[in-house]
Amino acid sequence: MEPYREGAPNSQHPVTVTKCPECGWVNDVSSNFCSQCGTNLKPKFVHCANCSTAVPANASFCPACGQKL
């Protein structure tokens, strides 16, 4: 999920927030779970930069190519 910027157009300090994919509630980007519905906001998988394989977010190495994550 991509964070988006919210704030006044000319604001020098926009607030970075993340929208919940389930209910649309706007949460602080550092939130692990939606404060409205409890949905997990952190990705369960990441993609290996070397081979693009989907890898569990807590993995240290890619199981397909061995790249350190």
Coordinates of N, CA, C and O in Angstrom, one line a residue:
M1 N 0.8 -1.2 0.0 CA 0.0 0.0 0.0 C 0.9 1.2 0.0 O 1.8 1.3 0.8
E2 N 0.6 2.1 -0.9 CA 1.4 3.3 -1.0 C 0.9 4.4 -0.1 O -0.3 4.7 -0.1
P3 N 1.7 5.1 0.7 CA 1.3 6.2 1.5 C 1.0 7.4 0.6 O 1.6 7.4 -0.5
Y4 N 0.2 8.3 1.0 CA 0.0 9.5 0.2 C 0.1 10.7 1.1 O 0.1 10.6 2.3
R5 N 0.3 11.8 0.5 CA 0.5 13.1 1.2 C -0.8 13.8 1.3 O -1.5 13.9 0.4
E6 N -1.0 14.3 2.5 CA -2.2 15.1 2.8 C -1.8 16.4 3.5 O -0.9 16.3 4.4
G7 N -2.4 17.5 3.1 CA -2.0 18.7 3.8 C -2.3 19.9 2.9 O -2.8 19.7 1.7
A8 N -2.1 21.1 3.3 CA -2.3 22.3 2.5 C -1.4 22.2 1.3 O -0.2 21.7 1.4
P9 N -1.8 22.7 0.2 CA -1.0 22.6 -1.1 C 0.4 23.2 -0.9 O 1.4 22.7 -1.4
N10 N 0.5 24.3 -0.1 CA 1.8 25.0 0.0 C 2.5 24.6 1.4 O 3.4 25.3 1.8
S11 N 2.0 23.6 2.0 CA 2.5 23.2 3.4 C 3.9 22.7 3.2 O 4.3 22.0 2.4
Q12 N 4.8 23.2 4.1 CA 6.2 22.7 4.1 C 6.3 21.4 4.9 O 7.3 20.8 4.8
H13 N 5.3 21.1 5.7 CA 5.4 19.9 6.5 C 4.1 19.1 6.3 O 3.3 19.0 7.2
P14 N 3.9 18.5 5.1 CA 2.7 17.7 4.9 C 2.7 16.4 5.8 O 3.8 15.9 6.1
V15 N 1.6 15.9 6.2 CA 1.4 14.7 7.0 C 1.4 13.5 6.1 O 0.6 13.5 5.1
T16 N 2.2 12.5 6.4 CA 2.2 11.3 5.6 C 1.2 10.3 6.2 O 1.4 10.0 7.4
V17 N 0.3 9.8 5.5 CA -0.7 8.9 6.0 C -1.0 7.7 5.1 O -0.5 7.8 3.9
T18 N -1.6 6.7 5.6 CA -1.9 5.5 4.8 C -3.4 5.3 4.9 O -4.0 5.3 6.0
K19 N -4.0 5.0 3.7 CA -5.5 4.7 3.7 C -5.7 3.2 3.9 O -5.0 2.4 3.2
C20 N -6.6 2.8 4.7 CA -6.9 1.4 5.0 C -7.5 0.8 3.7 O -8.5 1.4 3.1
P21 N -7.1 -0.4 3.2 CA -7.6 -1.0 2.0 C -9.0 -1.5 2.3 O -9.8 -1.7 1.3
E22 N -9.4 -1.8 3.5 CA -10.7 -2.3 3.8 C -11.8 -1.3 4.0 O -12.8 -1.3 3.4
C23 N -11.5 -0.3 4.9 CA -12.6 0.7 5.2 C -12.3 2.1 4.7 O -13.2 2.9 4.8
G24 N -11.1 2.4 4.2 CA -10.7 3.7 3.7 C -10.3 4.7 4.8 O -10.1 5.8 4.5
W25 N -10.3 4.3 6.1 CA -9.9 5.2 7.1 C -8.5 5.6 6.9 O -7.6 4.9 6.5
V26 N -8.2 6.9 7.2 CA -6.9 7.5 7.1 C -6.1 7.3 8.4 O -6.5 7.7 9.4
N27 N -5.0 6.5 8.3 CA -4.1 6.2 9.4 C -2.8 6.8 9.3 O -2.3 7.0 8.1
D28 N -2.0 7.1 10.4 CA -0.7 7.5 10.3 C 0.2 6.4 9.6 O -0.1 5.2 9.8
V29 N 1.1 6.8 8.8 CA 1.9 5.8 8.0 C 2.7 4.8 8.9 O 3.0 3.7 8.5
S30 N 2.9 5.2 10.2 CA 3.6 4.3 11.1 C 2.7 3.3 11.8 O 3.2 2.4 12.5
S31 N 1.4 3.3 11.5 CA 0.4 2.4 12.1 C 0.6 1.0 11.5 O 0.7 0.9 10.3
N32 N 0.5 0.0 12.4 CA 0.5 -1.4 11.9 C -0.8 -1.9 11.6 O -1.0 -2.8 10.7
F33 N -1.9 -1.4 12.3 CA -3.2 -1.8 12.1 C -4.1 -0.5 12.0 O -3.8 0.5 12.6
C34 N -5.2 -0.7 11.2 CA -6.2 0.4 11.1 C -6.8 0.7 12.4 O -7.3 -0.2 13.1
S35 N -6.9 2.0 12.8 CA -7.5 2.3 14.1 C -9.0 2.3 14.0 O -9.7 2.4 15.0
Q36 N -9.6 2.2 12.8 CA -11.0 2.1 12.7 C -11.5 0.6 12.6 O -12.5 0.3 13.4
C37 N -10.9 -0.2 11.8 CA -11.4 -1.6 11.7 C -10.4 -2.7 12.1 O -10.8 -3.9 12.1
G38 N -9.2 -2.3 12.4 CA -8.2 -3.3 12.8 C -7.5 -4.1 11.7 O -6.7 -5.0 12.0
T39 N -7.7 -3.7 10.5 CA -7.0 -4.4 9.4 C -5.5 -4.2 9.4 O -5.0 -3.1 9.7
N40 N -4.7 -5.3 9.2 CA -3.3 -5.2 9.1 C -2.8 -4.3 8.0 O -3.2 -4.5 6.8
L41 N -2.1 -3.2 8.3 CA -1.7 -2.2 7.3 C -0.3 -2.5 6.7 O 0.1 -1.8 5.7
K42 N 0.4 -3.4 7.3 CA 1.8 -3.7 6.8 C 1.7 -4.9 5.8 O 1.0 -5.8 6.0
P43 N 2.6 -4.8 4.8 CA 2.5 -5.9 3.8 C 3.0 -7.2 4.3 O 3.9 -7.2 5.2
K44 N 2.4 -8.3 3.9 CA 2.8 -9.6 4.3 C 3.9 -10.1 3.4 O 4.6 -11.0 3.8
F45 N 4.0 -9.6 2.3 CA 5.0 -10.0 1.3 C 5.7 -8.7 0.8 O 5.2 -7.7 0.7
V46 N 7.0 -8.9 0.4 CA 7.8 -7.9 -0.3 C 8.3 -8.6 -1.6 O 8.2 -9.8 -1.7
H47 N 8.8 -7.8 -2.5 CA 9.3 -8.4 -3.8 C 10.8 -8.3 -3.8 O 11.4 -7.2 -3.4
C48 N 11.5 -9.3 -4.1 CA 12.9 -9.4 -4.2 C 13.4 -8.4 -5.3 O 12.9 -8.3 -6.4
A49 N 14.4 -7.5 -4.9 CA 14.9 -6.5 -5.9 C 15.6 -7.2 -7.0 O 15.7 -6.6 -8.1
N50 N 16.1 -8.4 -6.8 CA 16.9 -9.0 -7.8 C 16.1 -9.8 -8.8 O 16.3 -9.7 -10.0
C51 N 15.1 -10.6 -8.3 CA 14.3 -11.4 -9.3 C 12.8 -11.2 -9.2 O 12.0 -11.8 -9.9
S52 N 12.3 -10.3 -8.4 CA 10.9 -9.9 -8.3 C 10.0 -11.0 -7.7 O 8.8 -10.9 -7.7
T53 N 10.6 -12.0 -7.1 CA 9.8 -13.0 -6.4 C 9.1 -12.4 -5.2 O 9.7 -11.7 -4.4
A54 N 7.8 -12.8 -4.9 CA 7.1 -12.4 -3.7 C 7.7 -13.2 -2.6 O 7.8 -14.4 -2.6
V55 N 8.2 -12.5 -1.5 CA 8.8 -13.2 -0.4 C 8.2 -12.7 0.9 O 7.8 -11.5 1.0
P56 N 8.0 -13.5 1.9 CA 7.4 -13.1 3.2 C 8.2 -11.9 3.7 O 9.4 -11.8 3.6
A57 N 7.5 -10.9 4.3 CA 8.1 -9.6 4.7 C 9.2 -9.8 5.8 O 10.1 -9.0 5.9
N58 N 9.1 -10.9 6.5 CA 10.1 -11.1 7.6 C 11.3 -12.0 7.1 O 12.1 -12.3 7.9
A59 N 11.4 -12.3 5.8 CA 12.5 -13.2 5.3 C 13.8 -12.3 5.2 O 13.7 -11.1 5.0
S60 N 14.9 -13.0 5.4 CA 16.2 -12.3 5.3 C 16.8 -12.5 3.9 O 17.6 -11.7 3.5
F61 N 16.4 -13.6 3.2 CA 17.0 -13.9 1.9 C 15.9 -14.4 1.0 O 14.9 -15.0 1.5
C62 N 16.0 -14.1 -0.3 CA 15.0 -14.6 -1.3 C 15.2 -16.1 -1.5 O 16.3 -16.6 -1.7
P63 N 14.1 -16.9 -1.4 CA 14.2 -18.3 -1.6 C 14.4 -18.7 -3.0 O 14.9 -19.8 -3.3
A64 N 14.2 -17.8 -3.9 CA 14.4 -18.2 -5.4 C 15.8 -17.9 -5.9 O 16.3 -18.7 -6.6
C65 N 16.4 -16.8 -5.4 CA 17.7 -16.4 -6.0 C 18.8 -16.2 -4.9 O 19.9 -16.1 -5.2
G66 N 18.4 -16.2 -3.6 CA 19.4 -16.1 -2.6 C 19.8 -14.7 -2.2 O 20.6 -14.5 -1.4
Q67 N 19.2 -13.7 -2.9 CA 19.5 -12.3 -2.7 C 19.2 -11.9 -1.2 O 18.1 -12.3 -0.7
K68 N 20.1 -11.2 -0.5 CA 19.8 -10.7 0.8 C 18.8 -9.6 0.7 O 18.8 -8.8 -0.2
L69 N 17.8 -9.7 1.5 CA 16.7 -8.7 1.5 C 16.8 -7.6 2.5 O 17.5 -7.7 3.4

